[in-house]
Amino acid sequence: MSINTAESLKKEGTDALLAKKYDLAIEKYTEAIELEPKGELLHTIISNRAHAYNLSGDYTNALMDANKLIDLAPRFRRSYLRLAQALWNRKEVNGAVKACDDGLAIDSANTVLRNFRAQITG
């Protein structure tokens, strides 16, 4: 299938996510992933699906997507953030802090990750 189809499914997923229709967002992101997009597009879709899983309360699948994202693209701007969020939501505080620290060791300028770490460590 074409990249445009994966792009359009990603957009549908994002629209659903913004409308707080998390199950629909997850479905659209999954369909996009099944089309096997490459590079930044794939990383963004996996990150977005991890975020949707977190928001839906499915922290196990959020964790799985976050780990997949780190395996594929450890330098992607949201890789470690998604992992930290999933661990935090699972009440794994030490793991969440470690995920933040691991991500900041790779990209010390990641302000979103730095802010999340500050938020969870109080």
Coordinates of C-alpha atoms in Angstrom, one line a residue:
M1 CA 0.0 0.0 0.0
S2 CA 1.1 3.6 -0.4
I3 CA 2.6 5.9 2.2
N4 CA -0.3 8.2 1.7
T5 CA -2.6 5.6 3.0
A6 CA -0.5 5.1 6.1
E7 CA -0.4 8.9 6.5
S8 CA -4.2 9.2 6.1
L9 CA -4.7 6.5 8.7
K10 CA -2.3 8.2 11.0
K11 CA -4.3 11.4 10.6
E12 CA -7.6 9.6 11.3
G13 CA -6.0 8.1 14.4
T14 CA -4.9 11.5 15.6
D15 CA -8.3 13.0 14.9
A16 CA -9.8 10.2 17.0
L17 CA -7.2 10.7 19.7
L18 CA -8.0 14.4 20.0
A19 CA -11.7 13.5 20.2
K20 CA -10.8 11.2 23.1
K21 CA -12.0 8.2 21.0
Y22 CA -9.0 6.1 22.1
D23 CA -10.2 2.7 20.8
L24 CA -10.8 4.2 17.4
A25 CA -7.4 5.9 17.5
I26 CA -5.7 2.6 18.4
E27 CA -7.5 0.9 15.6
K28 CA -6.5 3.5 13.0
Y29 CA -2.8 3.5 14.2
T30 CA -2.8 -0.3 14.1
E31 CA -4.1 -0.3 10.5
A32 CA -1.4 2.2 9.5
I33 CA 1.3 0.0 11.1
E34 CA 0.1 -3.0 9.2
L35 CA 0.8 -1.1 6.0
E36 CA 4.5 -1.3 7.0
P37 CA 5.5 2.4 6.7
K38 CA 9.1 3.2 7.2
G39 CA 11.3 5.7 9.2
E40 CA 9.9 8.7 10.9
L41 CA 6.3 7.9 9.9
L42 CA 6.4 4.5 11.5
H43 CA 8.0 5.9 14.6
T44 CA 5.4 8.6 14.9
I45 CA 2.5 6.1 14.5
I46 CA 3.9 3.7 17.1
S47 CA 4.5 6.7 19.5
N48 CA 0.9 7.9 18.9
R49 CA -0.5 4.4 19.5
A50 CA 1.5 4.1 22.7
H51 CA 0.0 7.4 23.8
A52 CA -3.5 6.3 22.9
Y53 CA -3.0 3.1 24.9
N54 CA -1.8 5.1 27.9
L55 CA -4.8 7.4 27.7
S56 CA -7.2 4.4 27.3
G57 CA -5.7 2.8 30.5
D58 CA -4.1 -0.1 28.6
Y59 CA -0.7 0.3 30.1
T60 CA 0.6 -3.1 29.1
N61 CA 0.2 -2.4 25.4
A62 CA 1.5 1.1 25.9
L63 CA 4.6 -0.4 27.5
M64 CA 5.0 -2.9 24.6
D65 CA 4.7 -0.1 22.0
A66 CA 7.2 2.1 23.9
N67 CA 9.7 -0.8 24.1
K68 CA 9.2 -1.5 20.3
L69 CA 9.8 2.2 19.6
I70 CA 13.0 2.3 21.6
D71 CA 14.2 -0.8 19.8
L72 CA 13.5 0.8 16.4
A73 CA 14.4 4.4 17.2
P74 CA 16.0 5.2 20.6
R75 CA 16.8 8.8 19.4
F76 CA 13.2 9.5 18.4
R77 CA 12.0 12.4 20.5
R78 CA 9.2 10.6 22.3
S79 CA 10.7 7.1 22.6
Y80 CA 11.6 7.3 26.3
L81 CA 8.8 9.6 27.1
R82 CA 6.3 6.9 26.1
L83 CA 8.1 4.3 28.1
A84 CA 8.2 6.6 31.2
Q85 CA 4.5 7.4 30.8
A86 CA 3.6 3.7 30.6
L87 CA 5.7 2.8 33.6
W88 CA 4.4 5.7 35.6
N89 CA 0.8 4.7 34.8
R90 CA 1.7 1.2 36.0
K91 CA 2.8 2.7 39.3
E92 CA 6.4 1.7 38.5
V93 CA 7.9 5.0 39.7
N94 CA 11.6 3.9 39.7
G95 CA 11.3 2.5 36.2
A96 CA 9.7 5.7 35.0
V97 CA 12.4 7.8 36.4
K98 CA 15.1 5.5 35.0
A99 CA 13.4 5.7 31.5
C100 CA 13.6 9.5 31.8
D101 CA 17.2 9.3 32.8
D102 CA 18.0 6.9 30.0
G103 CA 16.3 9.1 27.4
L104 CA 18.0 12.2 28.8
A105 CA 21.4 10.4 28.5
I106 CA 20.8 10.1 24.8
D107 CA 19.2 13.6 24.3
S108 CA 19.9 16.0 27.2
A109 CA 18.0 18.8 25.4
N110 CA 14.7 16.9 25.4
T111 CA 12.6 19.4 27.4
V112 CA 9.4 17.4 27.2
L113 CA 11.2 14.4 28.8
R114 CA 13.0 16.6 31.3
N115 CA 9.6 18.2 32.3
F116 CA 7.9 14.8 32.7
R117 CA 10.8 13.7 35.0
A118 CA 10.4 16.8 37.1
Q119 CA 6.6 16.2 37.3
I120 CA 6.9 12.6 38.5
T121 CA 9.7 13.3 40.9
G122 CA 7.9 16.3 42.5

